[in-house]
Short mmCIF file of C-alpha atoms in Angstrom, two decimals:
data_model
loop_
_atom_site.label_atom_id
_atom_site.label_comp_id
_atom_site.label_asym_id
_atom_site.label_seq_id
_atom_site.Cartn_x
_atom_site.Cartn_y
_atom_site.Cartn_z
CA MET A 1178 10.24 20.40 -10.79
CA ASP A 1179 11.10 16.83 -11.74
CA ARG A 1180 8.66 13.94 -11.77
CA ALA A 1181 9.56 12.64 -8.30
CA GLU A 1182 9.11 16.10 -6.78
CA LYS A 1183 5.69 16.39 -8.43
CA LYS A 1184 4.64 13.05 -6.93
CA ARG A 1185 5.89 14.08 -3.48
CA ALA A 1186 4.03 17.40 -3.79
CA LEU A 1187 0.74 15.48 -4.10
CA TYR A 1188 1.23 14.18 -0.53
CA PRO A 1189 2.69 16.90 1.71
CA GLY A 1190 3.28 15.39 5.13
CA GLY A 1191 1.95 12.07 3.85
CA ARG A 1192 -1.58 13.46 3.35
CA PRO A 1193 -3.19 13.64 -0.11
CA THR A 1194 -3.92 17.03 -1.61
CA PRO A 1195 -7.31 17.65 -3.28
CA GLU A 1196 -5.63 16.82 -6.60
CA ALA A 1197 -4.39 13.49 -5.24
CA LYS A 1198 -7.85 12.73 -3.85
CA ALA A 1199 -9.35 13.35 -7.30
CA ILE A 1200 -6.83 10.92 -8.80
CA HIS A 1201 -7.80 8.36 -6.14
CA ARG A 1202 -11.51 8.71 -6.93
CA ARG A 1203 -10.90 8.17 -10.67
CA PHE A 1204 -8.69 5.16 -9.93
CA VAL A 1205 -11.22 3.55 -7.58
CA ALA A 1206 -14.09 4.09 -10.04
CA GLY A 1207 -12.14 2.91 -13.08
CA PRO A 1208 -11.18 -0.53 -14.39
CA LEU A 1209 -7.52 -0.58 -13.27
CA PRO A 1210 -7.97 -2.42 -9.93
CA ARG A 1211 -9.74 -5.16 -11.84
CA VAL A 1212 -7.21 -5.60 -14.66
CA LEU A 1213 -3.71 -4.44 -13.62
CA PRO A 1214 -1.71 -7.07 -11.73
CA ILE A 1215 -0.38 -4.65 -9.09
CA ALA A 1216 -3.42 -2.37 -8.79
CA SER A 1217 -5.88 -2.82 -5.95
CA VAL A 1218 -8.35 -0.93 -3.83
CA VAL A 1219 -8.75 -1.61 -0.13
CA GLU A 1220 -12.02 -0.72 1.53
CA VAL A 1221 -11.77 -0.46 5.30
CA ARG A 1222 -14.12 0.96 7.90
CA GLY A 1223 -13.02 4.40 9.12
CA ARG A 1224 -12.09 4.32 12.78
CA GLN A 1225 -13.86 7.64 13.45
CA SER A 1226 -16.60 7.87 10.81
CA GLY A 1227 -17.49 4.19 10.68
CA GLN A 1228 -17.98 4.54 6.92
CA ALA A 1229 -16.20 2.43 4.32
CA ILE A 1230 -13.14 4.25 2.99
CA SER A 1231 -11.59 3.22 -0.35
CA VAL A 1232 -7.83 3.54 -0.80
CA PRO A 1233 -5.97 2.69 -4.01
CA LEU A 1234 -2.84 0.69 -3.25
CA ALA A 1235 -0.22 -1.30 -5.08
CA ILE A 1236 -0.36 -4.98 -4.20
CA VAL A 1237 2.62 -7.29 -4.71
CA ARG A 1238 3.08 -11.01 -4.73
CA TYR A 1239 5.96 -12.42 -2.69
CA ARG A 1240 6.48 -16.11 -1.97
CA ARG A 1241 2.94 -17.15 -2.93
CA SER A 1242 1.16 -14.47 -0.88
CA TRP A 1243 -0.13 -10.98 -1.65
CA TYR A 1244 1.08 -7.98 0.36
CA LEU A 1245 0.19 -4.32 0.88
CA VAL A 1246 2.85 -1.83 2.00
CA SER A 1247 2.30 1.64 3.42
CA MET A 1248 4.57 3.98 1.47
CA PHE A 1249 3.87 6.74 4.04
CA GLY A 1250 4.53 4.53 7.03
CA GLU A 1251 2.73 4.58 10.35
CA GLN A 1252 0.98 7.91 9.68
CA SER A 1253 -1.21 6.53 6.89
CA ASN A 1254 -4.89 6.63 7.79
CA TRP A 1255 -5.55 3.34 6.03
CA VAL A 1256 -2.98 1.64 8.31
CA LYS A 1257 -4.64 3.07 11.43
CA ASN A 1258 -8.06 2.03 10.13
CA VAL A 1259 -6.91 -1.52 9.35
CA ARG A 1260 -5.46 -1.88 12.83
CA ALA A 1261 -8.65 -0.50 14.42
CA SER A 1262 -10.77 -2.98 12.44
CA ASP A 1263 -8.59 -5.98 13.39
CA GLY A 1264 -7.58 -6.36 9.76
CA GLU A 1265 -11.12 -6.73 8.42
CA ALA A 1266 -11.31 -5.20 4.93
CA VAL A 1267 -12.58 -5.66 1.41
CA LEU A 1268 -10.08 -5.98 -1.42
CA ILE A 1269 -10.76 -5.17 -5.05
CA HIS A 1270 -8.05 -6.92 -7.03
CA GLY A 1271 -9.51 -8.60 -10.07
CA ARG A 1272 -12.76 -8.99 -8.15
CA ARG A 1273 -14.21 -7.78 -4.88
CA ARG A 1274 -13.71 -10.04 -1.84
CA PRO A 1275 -13.60 -9.82 1.95
CA VAL A 1276 -10.10 -10.24 3.38
CA ARG A 1277 -8.17 -10.10 6.62
CA LEU A 1278 -5.01 -8.00 6.54
CA VAL A 1279 -2.36 -9.50 8.81
CA GLU A 1280 0.49 -7.23 9.87
CA ILE A 1281 3.95 -8.64 9.22
CA PRO A 1282 6.54 -8.43 12.04
CA VAL A 1283 9.36 -5.93 11.44
CA PRO A 1284 12.15 -8.56 11.02
CA ASP A 1285 10.23 -10.16 8.11
CA ARG A 1286 9.38 -6.97 6.19
CA ALA A 1287 12.61 -6.09 4.33
CA PRO A 1288 12.38 -8.49 1.35
CA ILE A 1289 8.68 -7.69 0.89
CA ILE A 1290 9.36 -3.95 0.86
CA LYS A 1291 12.16 -4.48 -1.66
CA CYS A 1292 9.79 -6.46 -3.91
CA TYR A 1293 7.14 -3.77 -3.46
CA LEU A 1294 9.49 -0.99 -4.59
CA PHE A 1295 10.55 -2.99 -7.63
CA PHE A 1296 6.95 -3.04 -8.91
CA ALA A 1297 5.33 0.02 -7.26
CA THR A 1298 7.18 2.73 -9.14
CA GLY A 1299 4.82 5.44 -7.86
CA ALA A 1300 5.92 4.72 -4.28
CA ARG A 1301 9.63 5.20 -4.95
CA PRO A 1302 9.74 9.00 -4.44
CA HIS A 1303 8.06 8.63 -1.03
CA MET A 1304 10.34 6.04 0.56
CA GLN A 1305 13.75 6.37 2.20
CA VAL A 1306 15.34 3.56 0.22
CA GLY A 1307 15.82 2.96 -3.47
CA TRP A 1308 14.61 -0.17 -5.19
CA ARG A 1309 18.19 -1.04 -6.19
CA ASP A 1310 19.55 -0.76 -2.63
CA PRO A 1311 20.82 -3.91 -0.91
CA LEU A 1312 18.54 -5.85 1.40
CA SER A 1313 20.48 -4.49 4.40
CA ALA A 1314 19.21 -0.98 3.57
CA PHE A 1315 15.64 -2.28 3.63
CA LYS A 1316 16.24 -3.98 6.99
CA SER A 1317 17.31 -0.65 8.47
CA VAL A 1318 14.03 1.06 7.49
CA ALA A 1319 11.61 -1.87 7.80
CA ALA A 1320 10.17 -0.58 11.08
CA LEU A 1321 9.05 2.61 9.30
CA TYR A 1322 6.80 0.90 6.73
CA PRO A 1323 3.93 -1.34 7.85
CA VAL A 1324 3.38 -4.41 5.68
CA PHE A 1325 0.20 -6.48 5.60
CA ARG A 1326 -0.36 -9.95 4.15
CA VAL A 1327 -3.71 -10.43 2.45
CA ASP A 1328 -5.54 -13.48 3.78
CA HIS A 1329 -8.74 -14.43 1.98
CA ARG A 1330 -11.63 -15.28 4.27
#
């Protein structure tokens, strides 16, 4: 099994296995979201439990704004939770701060997703396009991958 297959195996059907959840817990508790430029943790209220849920995500800068991309698309729980909370979340990226996550319209997503895949190497095995593909390839799949701009409150 090659490296990409191993990464895909951690998320069958877009859901994390117990091993992936253990990796997430170590990431959230560790120093990486505070020191790595693309590492972040988003805390959002669960739409069913009401409890704060922490999700490690890659964050990318594009045209003077920060963005989060769902590598698993619409089925990601964090995306559903963000939408249910009207974008209210807490971001740990360098420091902890309240933010509003604003969903980007589909026609504007392609260049952001391309930038995301350039930096977020761990997301590459899970997406239908390659980071070297032309922008037109990203436009054809942009509707599959929600993108959120991080607005500081």
